[in-house]
Coordinates of C-alpha atoms and ligand atoms in Angstrom, one line a residue:
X1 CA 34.9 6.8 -56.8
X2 CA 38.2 8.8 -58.0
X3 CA 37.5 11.2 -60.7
X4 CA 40.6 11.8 -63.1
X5 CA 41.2 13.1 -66.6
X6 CA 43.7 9.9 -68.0
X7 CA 43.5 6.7 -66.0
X8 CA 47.1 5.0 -66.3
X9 CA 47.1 1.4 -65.9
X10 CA 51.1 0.1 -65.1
X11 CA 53.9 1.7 -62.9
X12 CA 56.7 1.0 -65.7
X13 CA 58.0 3.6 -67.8
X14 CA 55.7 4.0 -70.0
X15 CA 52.6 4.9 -67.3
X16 CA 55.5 6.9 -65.2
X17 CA 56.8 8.4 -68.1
X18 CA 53.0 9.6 -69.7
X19 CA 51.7 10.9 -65.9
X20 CA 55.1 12.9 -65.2
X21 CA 54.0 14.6 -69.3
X22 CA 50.6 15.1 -68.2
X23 CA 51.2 16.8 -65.1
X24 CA 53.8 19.0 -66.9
X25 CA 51.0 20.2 -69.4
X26 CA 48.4 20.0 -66.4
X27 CA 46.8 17.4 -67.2
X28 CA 45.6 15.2 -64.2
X29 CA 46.0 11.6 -64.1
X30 CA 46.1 8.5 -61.7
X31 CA 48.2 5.5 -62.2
X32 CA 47.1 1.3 -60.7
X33 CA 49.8 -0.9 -60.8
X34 CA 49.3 -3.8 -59.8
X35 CA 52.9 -4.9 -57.7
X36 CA 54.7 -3.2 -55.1
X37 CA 57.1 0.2 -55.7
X38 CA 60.1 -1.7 -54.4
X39 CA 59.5 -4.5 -57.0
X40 CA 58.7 -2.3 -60.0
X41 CA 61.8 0.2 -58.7
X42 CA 64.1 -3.2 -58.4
X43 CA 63.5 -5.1 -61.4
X44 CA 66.5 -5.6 -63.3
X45 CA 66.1 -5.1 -67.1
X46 CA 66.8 -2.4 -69.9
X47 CA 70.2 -0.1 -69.4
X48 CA 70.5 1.6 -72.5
X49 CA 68.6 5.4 -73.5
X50 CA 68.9 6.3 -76.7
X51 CA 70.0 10.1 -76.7
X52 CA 66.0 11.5 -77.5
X53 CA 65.2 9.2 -74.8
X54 CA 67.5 11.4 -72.5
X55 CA 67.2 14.7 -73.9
X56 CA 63.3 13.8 -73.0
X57 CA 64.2 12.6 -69.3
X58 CA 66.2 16.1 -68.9
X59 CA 63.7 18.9 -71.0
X60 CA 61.3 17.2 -68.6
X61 CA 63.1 18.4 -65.5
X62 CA 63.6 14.3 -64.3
X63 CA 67.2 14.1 -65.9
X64 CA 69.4 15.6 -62.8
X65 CA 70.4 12.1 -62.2
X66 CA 70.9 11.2 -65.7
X67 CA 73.3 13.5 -65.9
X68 CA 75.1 12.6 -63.5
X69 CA 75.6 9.2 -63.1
X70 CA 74.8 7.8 -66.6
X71 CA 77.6 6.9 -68.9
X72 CA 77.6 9.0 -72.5
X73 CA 78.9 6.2 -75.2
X74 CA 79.3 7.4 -78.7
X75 CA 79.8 4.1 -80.4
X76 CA 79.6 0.6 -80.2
X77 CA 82.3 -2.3 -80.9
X78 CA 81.1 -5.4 -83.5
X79 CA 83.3 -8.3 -82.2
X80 CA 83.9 -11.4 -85.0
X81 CA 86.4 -13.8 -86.2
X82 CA 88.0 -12.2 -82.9
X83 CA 88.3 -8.7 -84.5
X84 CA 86.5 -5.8 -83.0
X85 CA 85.5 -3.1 -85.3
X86 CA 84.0 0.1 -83.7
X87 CA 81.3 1.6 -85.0
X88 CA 81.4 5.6 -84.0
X89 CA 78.0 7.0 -83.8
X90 CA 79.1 10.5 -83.1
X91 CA 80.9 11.0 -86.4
X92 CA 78.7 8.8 -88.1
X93 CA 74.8 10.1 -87.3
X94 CA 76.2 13.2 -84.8
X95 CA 74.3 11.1 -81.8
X96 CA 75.4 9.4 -78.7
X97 CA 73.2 6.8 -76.2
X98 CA 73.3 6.8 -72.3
X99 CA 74.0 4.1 -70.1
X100 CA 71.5 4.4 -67.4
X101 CA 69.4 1.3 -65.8
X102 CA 65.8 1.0 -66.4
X103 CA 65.3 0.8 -62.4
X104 CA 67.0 4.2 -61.7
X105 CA 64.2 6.0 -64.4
X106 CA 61.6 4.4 -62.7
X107 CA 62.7 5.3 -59.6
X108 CA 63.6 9.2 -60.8
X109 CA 60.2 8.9 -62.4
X110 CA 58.0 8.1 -59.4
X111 CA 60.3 9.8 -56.9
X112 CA 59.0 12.8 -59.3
X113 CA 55.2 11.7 -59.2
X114 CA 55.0 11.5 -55.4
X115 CA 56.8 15.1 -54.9
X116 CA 54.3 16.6 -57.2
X117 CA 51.9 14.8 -55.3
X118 CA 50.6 12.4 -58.2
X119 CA 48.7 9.3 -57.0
X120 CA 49.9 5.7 -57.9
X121 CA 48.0 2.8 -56.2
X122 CA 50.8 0.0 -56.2
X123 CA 49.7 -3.2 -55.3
X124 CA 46.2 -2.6 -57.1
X125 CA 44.5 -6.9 -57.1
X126 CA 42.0 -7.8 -59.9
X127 CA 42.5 -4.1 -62.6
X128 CA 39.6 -4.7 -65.0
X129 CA 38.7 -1.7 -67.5
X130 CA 35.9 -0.9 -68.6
X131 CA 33.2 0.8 -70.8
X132 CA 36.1 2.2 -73.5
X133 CA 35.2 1.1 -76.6
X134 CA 33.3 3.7 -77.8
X135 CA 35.2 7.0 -78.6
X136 CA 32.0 8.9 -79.5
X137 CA 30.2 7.8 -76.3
X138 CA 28.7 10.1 -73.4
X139 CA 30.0 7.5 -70.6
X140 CA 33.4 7.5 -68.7
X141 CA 35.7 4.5 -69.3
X142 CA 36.7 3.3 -65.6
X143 CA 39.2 1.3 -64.1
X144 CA 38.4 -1.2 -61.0
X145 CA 40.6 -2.7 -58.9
X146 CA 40.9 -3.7 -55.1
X147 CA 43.5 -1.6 -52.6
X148 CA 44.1 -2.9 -49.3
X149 CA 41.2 -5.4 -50.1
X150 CA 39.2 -2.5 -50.5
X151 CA 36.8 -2.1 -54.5
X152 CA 38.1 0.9 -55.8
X153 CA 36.9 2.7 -59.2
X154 CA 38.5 5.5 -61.3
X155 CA 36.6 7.0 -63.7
X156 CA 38.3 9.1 -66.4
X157 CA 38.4 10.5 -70.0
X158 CA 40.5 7.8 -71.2
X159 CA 42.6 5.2 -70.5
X160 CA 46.4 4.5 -71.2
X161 CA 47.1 0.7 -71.3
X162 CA 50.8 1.3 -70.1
X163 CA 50.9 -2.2 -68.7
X164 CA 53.9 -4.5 -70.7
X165 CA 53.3 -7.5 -72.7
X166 CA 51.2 -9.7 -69.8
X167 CA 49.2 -6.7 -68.8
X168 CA 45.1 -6.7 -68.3
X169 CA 44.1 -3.4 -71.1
X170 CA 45.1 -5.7 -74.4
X171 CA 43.4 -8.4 -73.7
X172 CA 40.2 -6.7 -73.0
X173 CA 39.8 -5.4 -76.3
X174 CA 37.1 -7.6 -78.3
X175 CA 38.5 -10.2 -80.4
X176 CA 38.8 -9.2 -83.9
X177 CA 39.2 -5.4 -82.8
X178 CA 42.8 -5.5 -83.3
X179 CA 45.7 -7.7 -85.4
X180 CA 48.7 -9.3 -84.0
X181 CA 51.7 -9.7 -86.1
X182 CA 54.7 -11.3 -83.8
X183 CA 57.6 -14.0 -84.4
X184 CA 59.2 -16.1 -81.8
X185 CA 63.1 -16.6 -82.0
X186 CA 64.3 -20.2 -81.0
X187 CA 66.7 -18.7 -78.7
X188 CA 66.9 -16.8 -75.9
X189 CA 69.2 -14.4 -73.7
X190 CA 70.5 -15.5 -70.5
X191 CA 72.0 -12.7 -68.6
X192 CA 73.9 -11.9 -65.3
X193 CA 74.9 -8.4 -63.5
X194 CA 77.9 -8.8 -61.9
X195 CA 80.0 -6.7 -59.3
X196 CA 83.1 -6.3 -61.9
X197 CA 84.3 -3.3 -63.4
X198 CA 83.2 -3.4 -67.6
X199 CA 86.2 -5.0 -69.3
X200 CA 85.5 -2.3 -71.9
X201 CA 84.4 1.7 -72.5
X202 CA 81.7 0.8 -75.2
X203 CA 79.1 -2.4 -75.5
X204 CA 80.6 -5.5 -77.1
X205 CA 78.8 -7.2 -79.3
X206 CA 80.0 -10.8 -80.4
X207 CA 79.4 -12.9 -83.2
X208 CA 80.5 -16.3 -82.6
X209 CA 80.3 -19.7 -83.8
X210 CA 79.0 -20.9 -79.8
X211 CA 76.5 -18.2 -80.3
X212 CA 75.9 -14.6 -79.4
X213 CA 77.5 -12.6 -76.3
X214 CA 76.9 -9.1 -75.2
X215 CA 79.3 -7.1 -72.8
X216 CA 77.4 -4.1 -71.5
X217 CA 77.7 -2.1 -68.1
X218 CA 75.6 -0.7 -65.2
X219 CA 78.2 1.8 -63.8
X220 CA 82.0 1.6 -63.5
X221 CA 81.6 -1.1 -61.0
X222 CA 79.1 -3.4 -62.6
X223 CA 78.9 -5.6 -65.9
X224 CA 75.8 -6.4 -67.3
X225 CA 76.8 -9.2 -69.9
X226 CA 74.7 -11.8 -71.9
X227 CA 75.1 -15.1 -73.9
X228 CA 72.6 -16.7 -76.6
X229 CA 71.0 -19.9 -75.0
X230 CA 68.1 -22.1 -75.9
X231 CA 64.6 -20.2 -75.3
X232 CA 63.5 -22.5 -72.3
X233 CA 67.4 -22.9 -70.7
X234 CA 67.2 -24.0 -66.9
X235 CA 69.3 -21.4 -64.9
X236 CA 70.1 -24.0 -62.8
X237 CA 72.1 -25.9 -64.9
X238 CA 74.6 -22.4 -65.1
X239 CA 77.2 -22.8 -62.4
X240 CA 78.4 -19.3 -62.2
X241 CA 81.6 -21.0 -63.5
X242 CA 80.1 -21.8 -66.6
X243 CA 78.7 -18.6 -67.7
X244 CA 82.0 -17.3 -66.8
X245 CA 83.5 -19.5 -69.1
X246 CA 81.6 -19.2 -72.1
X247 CA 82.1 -15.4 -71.9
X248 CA 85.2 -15.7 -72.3
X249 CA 84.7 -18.3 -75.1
X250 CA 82.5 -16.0 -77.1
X251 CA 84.1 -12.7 -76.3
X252 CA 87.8 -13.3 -77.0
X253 CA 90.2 -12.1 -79.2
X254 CA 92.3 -13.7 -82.4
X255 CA 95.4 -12.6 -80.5
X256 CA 94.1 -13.3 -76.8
X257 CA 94.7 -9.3 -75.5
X258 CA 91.8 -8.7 -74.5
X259 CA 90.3 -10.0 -70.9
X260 CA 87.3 -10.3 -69.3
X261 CA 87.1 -9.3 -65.6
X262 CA 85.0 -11.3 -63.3
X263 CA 83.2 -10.3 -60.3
X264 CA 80.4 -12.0 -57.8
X265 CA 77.5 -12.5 -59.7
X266 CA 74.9 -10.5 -58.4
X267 CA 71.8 -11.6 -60.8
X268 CA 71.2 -13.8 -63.7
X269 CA 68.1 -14.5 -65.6
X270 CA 66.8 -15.8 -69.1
X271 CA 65.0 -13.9 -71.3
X272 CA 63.2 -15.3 -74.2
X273 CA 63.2 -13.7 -77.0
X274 CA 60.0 -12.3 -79.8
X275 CA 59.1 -9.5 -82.3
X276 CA 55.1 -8.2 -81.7
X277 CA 53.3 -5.8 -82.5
X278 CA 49.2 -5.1 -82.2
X279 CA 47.4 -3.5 -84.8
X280 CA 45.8 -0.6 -84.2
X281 CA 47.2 0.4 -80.6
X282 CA 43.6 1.9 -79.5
X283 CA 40.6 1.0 -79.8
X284 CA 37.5 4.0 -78.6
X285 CA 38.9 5.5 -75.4
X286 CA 41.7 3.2 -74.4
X287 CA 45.1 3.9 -75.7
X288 CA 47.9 1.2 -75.7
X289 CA 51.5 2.6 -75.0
X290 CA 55.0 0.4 -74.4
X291 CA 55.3 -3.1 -74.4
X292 CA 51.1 -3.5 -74.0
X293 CA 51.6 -2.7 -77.8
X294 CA 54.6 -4.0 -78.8
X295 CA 58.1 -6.3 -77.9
X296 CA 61.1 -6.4 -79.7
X297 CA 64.1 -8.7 -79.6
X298 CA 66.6 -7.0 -77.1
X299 CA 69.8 -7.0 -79.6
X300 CA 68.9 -3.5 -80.1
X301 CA 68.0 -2.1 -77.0
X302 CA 65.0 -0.7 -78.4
X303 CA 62.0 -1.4 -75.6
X304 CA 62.4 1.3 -72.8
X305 CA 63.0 3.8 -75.8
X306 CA 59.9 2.7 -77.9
X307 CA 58.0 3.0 -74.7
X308 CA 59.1 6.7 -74.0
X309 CA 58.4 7.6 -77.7
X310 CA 54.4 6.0 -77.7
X311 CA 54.3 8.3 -74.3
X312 CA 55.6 11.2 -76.2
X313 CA 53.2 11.0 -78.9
X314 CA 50.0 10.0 -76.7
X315 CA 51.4 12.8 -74.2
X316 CA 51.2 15.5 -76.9
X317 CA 47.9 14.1 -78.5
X318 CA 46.0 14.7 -74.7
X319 CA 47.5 18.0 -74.4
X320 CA 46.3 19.0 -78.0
X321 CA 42.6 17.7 -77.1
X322 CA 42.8 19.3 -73.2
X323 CA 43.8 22.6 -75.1
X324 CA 41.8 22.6 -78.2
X325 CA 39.0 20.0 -78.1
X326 CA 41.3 18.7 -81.2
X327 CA 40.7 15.1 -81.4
X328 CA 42.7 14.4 -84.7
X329 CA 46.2 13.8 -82.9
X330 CA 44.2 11.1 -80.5
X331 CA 42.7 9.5 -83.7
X332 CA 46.0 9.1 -85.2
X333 CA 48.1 8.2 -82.2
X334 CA 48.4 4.7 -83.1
X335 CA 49.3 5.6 -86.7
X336 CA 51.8 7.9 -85.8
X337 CA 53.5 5.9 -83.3
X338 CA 53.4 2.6 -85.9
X339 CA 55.7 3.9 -88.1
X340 CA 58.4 4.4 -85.9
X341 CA 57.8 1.2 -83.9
X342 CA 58.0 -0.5 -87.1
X343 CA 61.0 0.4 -87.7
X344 CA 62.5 -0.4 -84.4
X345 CA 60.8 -3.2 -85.6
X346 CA 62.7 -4.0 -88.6
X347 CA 66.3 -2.6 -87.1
X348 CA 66.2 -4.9 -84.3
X349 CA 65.1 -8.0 -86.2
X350 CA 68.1 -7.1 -88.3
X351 CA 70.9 -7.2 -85.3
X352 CA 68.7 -10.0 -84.3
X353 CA 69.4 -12.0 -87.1
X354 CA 73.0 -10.9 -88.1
X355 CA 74.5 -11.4 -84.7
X356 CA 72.7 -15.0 -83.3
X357 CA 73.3 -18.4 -84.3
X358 CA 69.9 -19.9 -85.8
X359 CA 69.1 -23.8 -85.5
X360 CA 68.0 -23.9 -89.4
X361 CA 71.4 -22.4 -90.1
X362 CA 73.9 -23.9 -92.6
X363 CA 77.2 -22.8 -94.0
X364 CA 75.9 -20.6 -96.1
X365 CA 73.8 -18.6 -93.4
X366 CA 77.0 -18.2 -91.5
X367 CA 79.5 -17.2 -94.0
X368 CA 76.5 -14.9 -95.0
X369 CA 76.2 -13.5 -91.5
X370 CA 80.2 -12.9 -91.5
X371 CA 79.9 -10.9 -95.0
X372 CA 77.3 -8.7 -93.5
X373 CA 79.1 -8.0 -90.4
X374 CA 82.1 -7.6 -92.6
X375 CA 80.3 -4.9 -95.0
X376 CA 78.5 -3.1 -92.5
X377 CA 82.2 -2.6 -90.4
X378 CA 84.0 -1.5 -93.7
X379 CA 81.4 0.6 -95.7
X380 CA 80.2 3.8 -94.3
X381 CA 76.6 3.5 -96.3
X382 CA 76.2 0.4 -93.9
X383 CA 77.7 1.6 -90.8
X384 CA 75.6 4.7 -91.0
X385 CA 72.4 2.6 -91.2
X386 CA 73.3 0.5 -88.1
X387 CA 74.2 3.9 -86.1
X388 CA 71.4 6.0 -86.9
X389 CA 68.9 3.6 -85.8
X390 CA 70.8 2.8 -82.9
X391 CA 71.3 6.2 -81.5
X392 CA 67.3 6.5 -82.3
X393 CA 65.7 7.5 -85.2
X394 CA 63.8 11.0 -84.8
X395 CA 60.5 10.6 -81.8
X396 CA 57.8 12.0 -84.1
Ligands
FAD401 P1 56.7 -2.6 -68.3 O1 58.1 -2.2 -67.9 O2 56.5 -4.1 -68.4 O3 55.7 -2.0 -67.2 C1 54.3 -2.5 -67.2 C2 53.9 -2.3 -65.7 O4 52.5 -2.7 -65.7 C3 54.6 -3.2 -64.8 O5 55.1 -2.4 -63.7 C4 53.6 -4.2 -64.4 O6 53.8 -4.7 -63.1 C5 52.3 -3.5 -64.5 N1 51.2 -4.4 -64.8 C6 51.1 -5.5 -65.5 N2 49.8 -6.0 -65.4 C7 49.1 -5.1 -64.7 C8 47.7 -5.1 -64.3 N3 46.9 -6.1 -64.7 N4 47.3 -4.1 -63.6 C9 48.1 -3.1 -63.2 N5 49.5 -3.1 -63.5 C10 49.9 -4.1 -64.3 N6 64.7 -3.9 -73.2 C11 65.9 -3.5 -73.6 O7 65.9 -2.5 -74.4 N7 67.0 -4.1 -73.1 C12 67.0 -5.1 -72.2 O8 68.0 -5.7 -71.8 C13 65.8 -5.6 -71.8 N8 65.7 -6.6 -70.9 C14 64.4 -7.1 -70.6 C15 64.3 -8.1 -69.7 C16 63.1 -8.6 -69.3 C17 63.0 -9.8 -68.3 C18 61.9 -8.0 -69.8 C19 60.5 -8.5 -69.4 C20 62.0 -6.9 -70.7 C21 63.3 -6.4 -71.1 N9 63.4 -5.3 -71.9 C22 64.6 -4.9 -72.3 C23 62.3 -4.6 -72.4 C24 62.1 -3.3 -71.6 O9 62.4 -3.5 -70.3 C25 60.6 -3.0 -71.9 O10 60.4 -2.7 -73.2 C26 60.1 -1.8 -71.0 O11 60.1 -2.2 -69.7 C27 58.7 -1.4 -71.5 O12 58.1 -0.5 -70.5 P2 56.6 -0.5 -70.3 O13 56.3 0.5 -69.3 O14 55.9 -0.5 -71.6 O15 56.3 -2.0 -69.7
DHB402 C1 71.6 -3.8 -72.8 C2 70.6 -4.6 -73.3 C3 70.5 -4.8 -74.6 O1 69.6 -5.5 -75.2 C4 71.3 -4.1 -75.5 O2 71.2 -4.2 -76.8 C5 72.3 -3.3 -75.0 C6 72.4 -3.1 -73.6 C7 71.8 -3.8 -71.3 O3 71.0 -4.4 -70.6 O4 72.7 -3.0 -70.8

């Protein structure tokens, strides 16, 4: 039996980012995850920090990379009716956002772990939690799981469900506990990383009438670019020719300047696409952080960032009750978090539905899509909006 303070259950950035805070405030905590470090370290998704997502990665003493290799942006360009418009988040909210993959925080993060000597069982089979439920109680909540085919048991203070959307912790909160509220787009992302230098120094994102593309970047060698396709597309039926092709449909220019550069294609996925969030994100002893709690459309890079502020909050609540034996912030972790993940929420539902093609849409919808891109490129009120909730809206 492993004794710990916080049992973390997930290896992504949220459970990384929570046990790197905890040791900081000395706070001991163990993480299970259940697949291996190379494939948690390799998966390709998120690439975009919002700057408090940064400033946390660095004030945290894991940001020496950061620094170095990720790529500052202060702005991003709205392509439609092959115009670009730039929207410049430095004079408009005083804020930037970071180009750096997920992969490389996980990495910095665990790198960090390990060297501080912090334990994280990877390929944990058959997590279960258990006896949570009752803040008030006497008896430890414990996670089991088997290592090396071996049972294995933490018992701990609490729990942190820090294990994404498919994860074990939600689901084993009674039914009835807790109250989902969630939407399902009919479209979804499919997108590829290629070896090409980014055709531009900011994100592009298109508006067009054969749906959505996004032109984002890894480094200055690779692209990491995006077009709208149906929710259950068959990668298969994407010739490396044709995704090729309808990027440069969707992302040209009226007067056919601008070019795309190609490369090998290194990856390509699809992505479908949802807005969810569960109500309250505790329940007794067991706290829900990251995408266990919540998903978000990716149109405006909010995931990784909501993740790292639930962590923030939940960080600060355990060091509060460690310190003081004050259990207030811990009661109101979920409502603390909410209102912020509500409104990442709301913002990227918004870019969602300004910037995709919908299959109930008419005439109307579109011209109205093209008058909102038009108003928030030409008045400042809008623009303002649209970069303050980019760059990230304050972490607590
Ligand atoms: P995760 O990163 O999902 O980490 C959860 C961890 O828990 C995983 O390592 C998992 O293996 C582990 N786990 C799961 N079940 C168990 C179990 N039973 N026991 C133990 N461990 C378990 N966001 C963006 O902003 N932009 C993007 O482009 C983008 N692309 C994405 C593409 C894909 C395919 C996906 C799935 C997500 C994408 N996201 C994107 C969202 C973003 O990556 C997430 O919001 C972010 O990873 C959330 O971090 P997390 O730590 O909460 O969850
Ligand atoms: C990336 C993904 C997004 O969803 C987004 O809005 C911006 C960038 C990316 O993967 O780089």
């Amino acid at each position: 039996m492993i004794r710990t303070q916080v049992g973390i259950v997930g290896a992504g950035p949220a459970g990384l980012l929570l046990s790197h805070l905890l040791h900081l405030q000395g706070i001991e905590s163990v993480v299970v995850e259940a697949r291996s470090r190379q494939y948690v370290e390799e998966r390709v998704r998120a690439g975009l920090l919002e700057q408090g997502t940064a400033d946390l990665m660095a004030e945290s003493g894991v940001g020496e990379r950061l620094k170095r290799e990720g790529l500052v942006h202060h702005g991003i360009y709205l392509r439609f009716g092959g115009e670009t418009h730039h929207i410049d988040f430095k004079s408009l909210a005083n804020r930037c956002v970071v180009i750096y993959p997920q992969n490389k925080v996980v990495a910095d993060l665990s790198d960090a772990r390990l060297a501080a000597g912090g334990r994280i069982f990877y390929e944990a089979d058959d997590v279960s939690v258990q006896d949570f439920g009752d803040a008030n109680s006497q008896t430890r909540p414990r996670i089991r799981f088997r290592a090396n085919a071996q049972p294995q048991e933490i018992e701990c203070d609490y729990i942190a469900g820090c294990d994404g959307f498919h994860g074990v912790c939600r689901p084993s909160i009674p039914e009835g506990a807790l109250t989902v509220y969630d939407r399902i787009y009919p479209f979804g992302w499919l997108g590829i990383l290629a070896e090409a230098p980014p055709s531009s120094d900011e994100l592009i994102y298109a508006y067009h009438e054969r749906g959505f593309a996004l032109l984002s970047m890894r480094s200055p060698e690779i692209s990491r670019l995006y077009v709208q396709c149906a929710p259950d597309e068959d990668i298969h039926e994407w010739s490396d020719a044709r995704i090729w092709d309808e990027l440069h449909k969707r992302l040209a220019t009226a007067d056919g300047k601008w070019k795309l550069t190609e490369g090998p294609i290194l990856q390509k996925g699809v992505t479908g696409m949802r807005s969810f969030v569960v109500e309250p994100m505790q329940h007794g002893k067991l706290f829900l952080a990251g995408d266990a709690a919540h998903i978000v459309p990716p149109t405006g890079a909010k995931g990784l960032n909501l993740a790292a502020s639930d962590v923030l909050v939940l960080s600060r609540a355990f060091t509060e009750f460690y310190a003081s034996e004050r259990k207030e912030p811990l009661e109101n972790y979920s409502k603390t978090c909410l209102r912020r993940v509500w409104k990442a929420q709301r913002f990227s539902w918004w870019m969602t539905s300004m910037l995709h093609l919908f299959n109930t849409d008419n005439a109307f919808d579109r011209r109205r899509q093209l008058a909102e891109l038009d108003y928030v490129t030409s008045s400042r009120a809008a623009s303002q909006t649209l970069a303050e909730n980019y760059a990230g809206l304050p972490m607590e």
